[in-house]
Coordinates of C-alpha atoms and ligand atoms in Angstrom, one line a residue:
X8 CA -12.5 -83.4 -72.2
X9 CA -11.0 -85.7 -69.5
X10 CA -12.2 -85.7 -65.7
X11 CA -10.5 -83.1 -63.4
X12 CA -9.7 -83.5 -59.7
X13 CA -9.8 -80.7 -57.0
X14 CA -8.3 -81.2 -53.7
X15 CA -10.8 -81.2 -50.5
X16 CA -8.3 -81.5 -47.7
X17 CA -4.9 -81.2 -47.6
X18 CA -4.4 -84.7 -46.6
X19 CA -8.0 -86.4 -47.7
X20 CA -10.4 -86.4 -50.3
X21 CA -10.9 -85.0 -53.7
X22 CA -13.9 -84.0 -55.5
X23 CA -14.4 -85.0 -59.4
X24 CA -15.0 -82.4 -62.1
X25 CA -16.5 -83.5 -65.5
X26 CA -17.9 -81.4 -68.7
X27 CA -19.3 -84.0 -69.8
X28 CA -21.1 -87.1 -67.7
X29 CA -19.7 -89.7 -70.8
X30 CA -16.5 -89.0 -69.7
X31 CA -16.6 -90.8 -66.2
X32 CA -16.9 -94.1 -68.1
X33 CA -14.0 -94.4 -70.3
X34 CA -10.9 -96.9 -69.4
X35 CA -8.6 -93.4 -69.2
X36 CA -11.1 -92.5 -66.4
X37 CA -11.2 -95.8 -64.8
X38 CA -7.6 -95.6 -64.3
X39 CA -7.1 -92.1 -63.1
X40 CA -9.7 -92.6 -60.4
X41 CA -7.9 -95.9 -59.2
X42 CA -4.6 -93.6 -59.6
X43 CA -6.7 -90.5 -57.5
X44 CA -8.1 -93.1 -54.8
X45 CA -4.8 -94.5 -54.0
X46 CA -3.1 -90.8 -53.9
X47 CA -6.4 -89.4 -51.7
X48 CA -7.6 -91.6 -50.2
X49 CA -11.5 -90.5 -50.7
X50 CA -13.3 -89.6 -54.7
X51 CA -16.1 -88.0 -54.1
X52 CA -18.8 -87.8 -57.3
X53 CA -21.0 -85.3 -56.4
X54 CA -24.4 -85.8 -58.0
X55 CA -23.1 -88.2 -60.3
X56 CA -27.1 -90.5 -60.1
X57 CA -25.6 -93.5 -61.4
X58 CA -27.5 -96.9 -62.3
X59 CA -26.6 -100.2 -60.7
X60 CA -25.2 -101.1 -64.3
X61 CA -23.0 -98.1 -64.2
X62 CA -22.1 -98.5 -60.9
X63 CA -21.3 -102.1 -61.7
X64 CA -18.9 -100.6 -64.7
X65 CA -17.3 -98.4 -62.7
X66 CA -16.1 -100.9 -60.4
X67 CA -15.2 -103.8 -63.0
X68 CA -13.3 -101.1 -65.4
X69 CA -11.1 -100.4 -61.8
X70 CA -10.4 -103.9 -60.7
X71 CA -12.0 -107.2 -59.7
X72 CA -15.6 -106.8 -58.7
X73 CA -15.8 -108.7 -55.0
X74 CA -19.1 -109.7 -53.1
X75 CA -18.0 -109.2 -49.8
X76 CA -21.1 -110.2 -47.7
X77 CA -20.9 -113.3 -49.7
X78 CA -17.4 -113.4 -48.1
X79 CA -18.9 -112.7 -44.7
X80 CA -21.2 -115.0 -44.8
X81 CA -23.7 -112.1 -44.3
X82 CA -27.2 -112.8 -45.7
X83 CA -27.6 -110.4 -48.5
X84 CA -30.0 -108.8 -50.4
X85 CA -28.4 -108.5 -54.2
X86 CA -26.3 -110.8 -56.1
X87 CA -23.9 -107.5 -57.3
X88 CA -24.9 -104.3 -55.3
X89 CA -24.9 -104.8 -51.7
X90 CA -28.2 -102.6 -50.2
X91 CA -27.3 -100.5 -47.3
X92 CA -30.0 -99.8 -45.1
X93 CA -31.6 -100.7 -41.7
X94 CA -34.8 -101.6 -43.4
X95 CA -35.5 -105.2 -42.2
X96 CA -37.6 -105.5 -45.2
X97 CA -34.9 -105.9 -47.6
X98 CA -31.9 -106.5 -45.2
X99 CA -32.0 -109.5 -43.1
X100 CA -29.0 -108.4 -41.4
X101 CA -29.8 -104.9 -39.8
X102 CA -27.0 -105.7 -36.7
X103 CA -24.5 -105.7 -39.4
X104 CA -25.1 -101.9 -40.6
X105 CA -25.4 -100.8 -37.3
X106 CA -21.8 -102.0 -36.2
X107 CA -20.8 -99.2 -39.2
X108 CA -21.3 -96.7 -36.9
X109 CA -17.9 -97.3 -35.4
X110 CA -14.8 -97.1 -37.4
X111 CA -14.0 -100.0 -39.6
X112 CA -12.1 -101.1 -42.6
X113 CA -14.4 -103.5 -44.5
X114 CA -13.5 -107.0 -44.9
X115 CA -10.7 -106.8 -42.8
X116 CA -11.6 -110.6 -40.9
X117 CA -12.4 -112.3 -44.4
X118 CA -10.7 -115.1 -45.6
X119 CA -8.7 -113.0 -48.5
X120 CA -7.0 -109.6 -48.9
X121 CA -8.7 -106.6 -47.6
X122 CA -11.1 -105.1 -50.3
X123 CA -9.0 -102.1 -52.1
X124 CA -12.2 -100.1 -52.7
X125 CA -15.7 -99.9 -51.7
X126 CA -17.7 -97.5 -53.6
X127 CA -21.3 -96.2 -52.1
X128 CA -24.2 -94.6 -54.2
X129 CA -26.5 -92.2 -52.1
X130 CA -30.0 -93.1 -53.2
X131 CA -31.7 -91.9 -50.0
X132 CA -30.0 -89.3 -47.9
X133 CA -31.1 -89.2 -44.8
X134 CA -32.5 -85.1 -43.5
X135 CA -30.5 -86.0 -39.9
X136 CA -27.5 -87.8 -39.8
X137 CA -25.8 -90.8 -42.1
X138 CA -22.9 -88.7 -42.8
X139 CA -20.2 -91.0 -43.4
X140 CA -16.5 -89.8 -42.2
X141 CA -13.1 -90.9 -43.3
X142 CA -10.1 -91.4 -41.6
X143 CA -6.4 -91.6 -43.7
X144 CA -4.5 -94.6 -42.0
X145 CA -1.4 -93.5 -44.1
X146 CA -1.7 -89.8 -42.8
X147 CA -2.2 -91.2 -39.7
X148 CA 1.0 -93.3 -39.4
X149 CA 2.9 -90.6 -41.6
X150 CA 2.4 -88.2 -39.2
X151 CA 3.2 -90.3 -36.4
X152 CA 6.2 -89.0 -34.4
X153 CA 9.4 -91.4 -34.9
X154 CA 9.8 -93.3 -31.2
X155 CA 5.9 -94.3 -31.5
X156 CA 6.3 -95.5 -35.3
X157 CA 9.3 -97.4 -33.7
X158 CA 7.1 -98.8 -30.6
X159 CA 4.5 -100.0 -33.2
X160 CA 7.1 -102.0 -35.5
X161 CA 6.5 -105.8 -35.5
X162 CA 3.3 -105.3 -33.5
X163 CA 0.3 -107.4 -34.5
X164 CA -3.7 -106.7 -33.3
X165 CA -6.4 -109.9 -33.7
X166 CA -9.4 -108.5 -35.4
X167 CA -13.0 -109.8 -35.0
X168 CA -16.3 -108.7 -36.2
X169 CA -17.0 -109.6 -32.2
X170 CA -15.2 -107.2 -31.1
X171 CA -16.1 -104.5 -34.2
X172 CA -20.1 -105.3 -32.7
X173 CA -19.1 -105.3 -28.8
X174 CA -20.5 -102.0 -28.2
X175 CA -23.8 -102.7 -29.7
X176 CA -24.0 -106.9 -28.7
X177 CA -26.4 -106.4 -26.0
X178 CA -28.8 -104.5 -28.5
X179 CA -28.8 -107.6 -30.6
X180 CA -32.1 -109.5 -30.3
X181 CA -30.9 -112.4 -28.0
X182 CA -32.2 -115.0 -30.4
X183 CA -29.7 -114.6 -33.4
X184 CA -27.0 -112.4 -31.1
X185 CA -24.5 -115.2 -31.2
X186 CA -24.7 -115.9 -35.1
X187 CA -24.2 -112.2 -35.6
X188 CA -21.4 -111.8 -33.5
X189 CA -20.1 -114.8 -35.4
X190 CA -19.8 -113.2 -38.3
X191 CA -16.2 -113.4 -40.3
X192 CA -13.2 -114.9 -39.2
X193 CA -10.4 -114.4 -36.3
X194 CA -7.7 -112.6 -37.8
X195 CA -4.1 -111.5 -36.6
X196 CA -3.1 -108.4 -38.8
X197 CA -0.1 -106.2 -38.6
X198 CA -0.3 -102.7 -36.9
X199 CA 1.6 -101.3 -39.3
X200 CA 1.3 -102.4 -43.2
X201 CA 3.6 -101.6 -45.3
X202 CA 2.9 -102.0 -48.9
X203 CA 4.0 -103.2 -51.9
X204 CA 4.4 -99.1 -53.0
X205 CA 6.3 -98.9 -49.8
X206 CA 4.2 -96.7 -48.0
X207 CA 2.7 -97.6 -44.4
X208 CA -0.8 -97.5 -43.2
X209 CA -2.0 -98.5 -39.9
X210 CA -4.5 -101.7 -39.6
X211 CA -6.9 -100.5 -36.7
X212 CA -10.6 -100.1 -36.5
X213 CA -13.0 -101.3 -33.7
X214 CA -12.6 -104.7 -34.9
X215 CA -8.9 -104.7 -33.5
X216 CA -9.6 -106.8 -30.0
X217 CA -6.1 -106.7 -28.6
X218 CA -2.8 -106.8 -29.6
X219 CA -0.8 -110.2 -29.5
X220 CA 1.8 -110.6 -26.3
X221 CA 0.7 -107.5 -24.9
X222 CA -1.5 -107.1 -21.6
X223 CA -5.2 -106.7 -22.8
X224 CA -6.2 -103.5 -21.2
X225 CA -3.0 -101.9 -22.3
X226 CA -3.3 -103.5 -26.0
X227 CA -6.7 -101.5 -26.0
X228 CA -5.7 -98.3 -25.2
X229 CA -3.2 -98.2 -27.2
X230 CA -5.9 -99.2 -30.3
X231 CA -7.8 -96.4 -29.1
X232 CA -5.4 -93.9 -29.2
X233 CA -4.2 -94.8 -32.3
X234 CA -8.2 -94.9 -33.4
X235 CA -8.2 -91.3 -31.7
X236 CA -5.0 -90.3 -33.9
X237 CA -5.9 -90.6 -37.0
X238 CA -9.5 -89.8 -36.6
X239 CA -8.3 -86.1 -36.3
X240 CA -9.6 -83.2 -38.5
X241 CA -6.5 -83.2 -40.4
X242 CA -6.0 -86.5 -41.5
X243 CA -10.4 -87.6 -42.0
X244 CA -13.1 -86.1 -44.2
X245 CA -16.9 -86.0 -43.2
X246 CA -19.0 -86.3 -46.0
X247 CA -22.7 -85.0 -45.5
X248 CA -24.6 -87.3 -48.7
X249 CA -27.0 -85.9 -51.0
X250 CA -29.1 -88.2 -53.1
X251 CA -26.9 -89.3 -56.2
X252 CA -23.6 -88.8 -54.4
X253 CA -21.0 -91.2 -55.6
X254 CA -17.8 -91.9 -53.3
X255 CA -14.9 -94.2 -53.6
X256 CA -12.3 -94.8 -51.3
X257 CA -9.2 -96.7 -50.2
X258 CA -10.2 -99.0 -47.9
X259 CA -6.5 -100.6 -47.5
X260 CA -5.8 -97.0 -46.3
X261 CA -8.1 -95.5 -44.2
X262 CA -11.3 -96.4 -41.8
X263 CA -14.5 -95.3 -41.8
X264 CA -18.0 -94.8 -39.8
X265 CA -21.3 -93.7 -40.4
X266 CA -22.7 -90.9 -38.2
X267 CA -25.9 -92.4 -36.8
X268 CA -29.4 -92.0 -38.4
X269 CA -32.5 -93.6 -37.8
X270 CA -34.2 -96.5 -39.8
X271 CA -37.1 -94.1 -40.8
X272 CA -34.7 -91.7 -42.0
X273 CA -35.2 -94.3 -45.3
X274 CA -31.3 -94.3 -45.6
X275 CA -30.4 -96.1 -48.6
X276 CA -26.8 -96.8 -50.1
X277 CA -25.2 -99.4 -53.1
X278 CA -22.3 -100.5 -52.3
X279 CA -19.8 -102.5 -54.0
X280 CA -16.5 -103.5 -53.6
X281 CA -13.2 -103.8 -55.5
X282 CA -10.6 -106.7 -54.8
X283 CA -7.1 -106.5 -52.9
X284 CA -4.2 -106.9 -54.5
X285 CA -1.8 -107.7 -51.5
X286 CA -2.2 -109.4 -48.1
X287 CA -1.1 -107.1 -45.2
X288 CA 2.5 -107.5 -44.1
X289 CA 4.8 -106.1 -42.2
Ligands
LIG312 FE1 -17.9 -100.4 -44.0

């Protein structure tokens, strides 16, 4: 028996279905999960309890496997499966987990295309908070009305893990505050990508500073609002993790956050990421 899909929201997410765990692992599923992400945005596995290995399967039998803190030149704990967690212990890099409570797309100020995928395995939930939500950047501009999609055409933002970290930079132990913040590159992205499918997406995230030839506190607001936009119900998905959840998402088309949670929560996610395919462009 193949996989099945059921929808979660009518823009967002959908939830897998299997008889039969085997049947997650086979090329014919590898390819309509990569079909599913790109339709949905958000896959969630619920339960699924993978291994590393499989985990590791999952994401070469979709695309190219990418080590993005490598990218970031973010200290890392794990050569494959990045370690999620504010646990000093075993990340040196704590600051850079806490900037995921604001929305993001990962590896947006890297010096390649932005990741397609990143995929997350629960292994501890936390009892209070750690929910991670979604937001659908292509719901977002699709439902856009025509003037604004109009004003944003040709617009460009510069992104910057300083600016993605600017909320929590004076929490950052003064010592290593300016390595942190110096994380990743400077990077000028379209507002508006459009993609090689032809649909559009919106490039935003707290890692947008300003937008280029436009006054800075009017740049802003118009990244918040456009933050504010598509963070509606209708077009993002809040995922409340129990141990062994599985998700995968678009991260070309849609930002994401984690709801807060404290370190002794014991919050503990795998990550890994799949490679871009396309630059963004106007
Ligand atoms: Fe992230």
């Amino acid at each position: 028996m193949a996989i099945r899909f059921e929808d979660i929201k009518e823009h967002i997410g959908s939830r897998v279905v299997w008889d039969d765990r085997a049947d997650i692992f086979t090329p014919e599923a590898a390819r309509a999960i990569r079909a599913k992400v790109e339709e949905r945005t958000v896959v969630v596995f619920p339960e699924l309890d993978l291994t590393d290995a499989e985990q590791l399967a999952i994401t070469g039998a979709m695309g190219e496997k990418v080590r993005l803190t490598a990218r970031n030149n973010v200290q890392s704990n794990d050569e494959d499966v990045y370690q999620v967690t504010l646990d000093e212990k075993i990340n040196p890099q704590p600051e850079y987990v806490l900037g995921t409570f604001f929305w993001h797309m990962d590896g947006i100020t890297v010096d390649m295309p932005p990741p397609f995928a990143t995929l997350l395995s629960c292994r501890i939930a936390p009892a209070v908070g750690g929910e991670t939500e979604f937001a659908s950047t292509y719901a977002a501009y699709e439902g856009l009305p025509a003037e604004e999609k109009q004003a944003l055409e040709g617009l460009k933002a510069v992104h910057s893990v300083r600016a993605s970290l600017s909320p929590i930079a004076d929490a950052i132990p003064e010592k290593h505050r300016e390595r942190v913040l110096g994380i990743g590159l400077v990077k000028e992205h379209p507002l508006v990508w459009t993609h090689e499918s032809g649909r559009k997406s919106l490039v935003i995230g707290t890692t947008a500073d300003h937008i280029v030839g436009m006054e800075v506190p009017a740049g802003r607001a118009m990244l918040i609002r456009l933050q504010e936009w598509a963070a509606q119900p209708a077009f993002s998905l809040r995922h409340k993790w129990t141990k062994g959840d599985f998700v995968i998402w678009d991260n070309t088309g849609a930002m994401h956050r984690a709801i807060p949670y404290d370190k002794s929560t014991g919050r503990m996610m795998h990550r890994t990421s799949i490679a871009g395919t396309e630059a963004v462009a106007a």
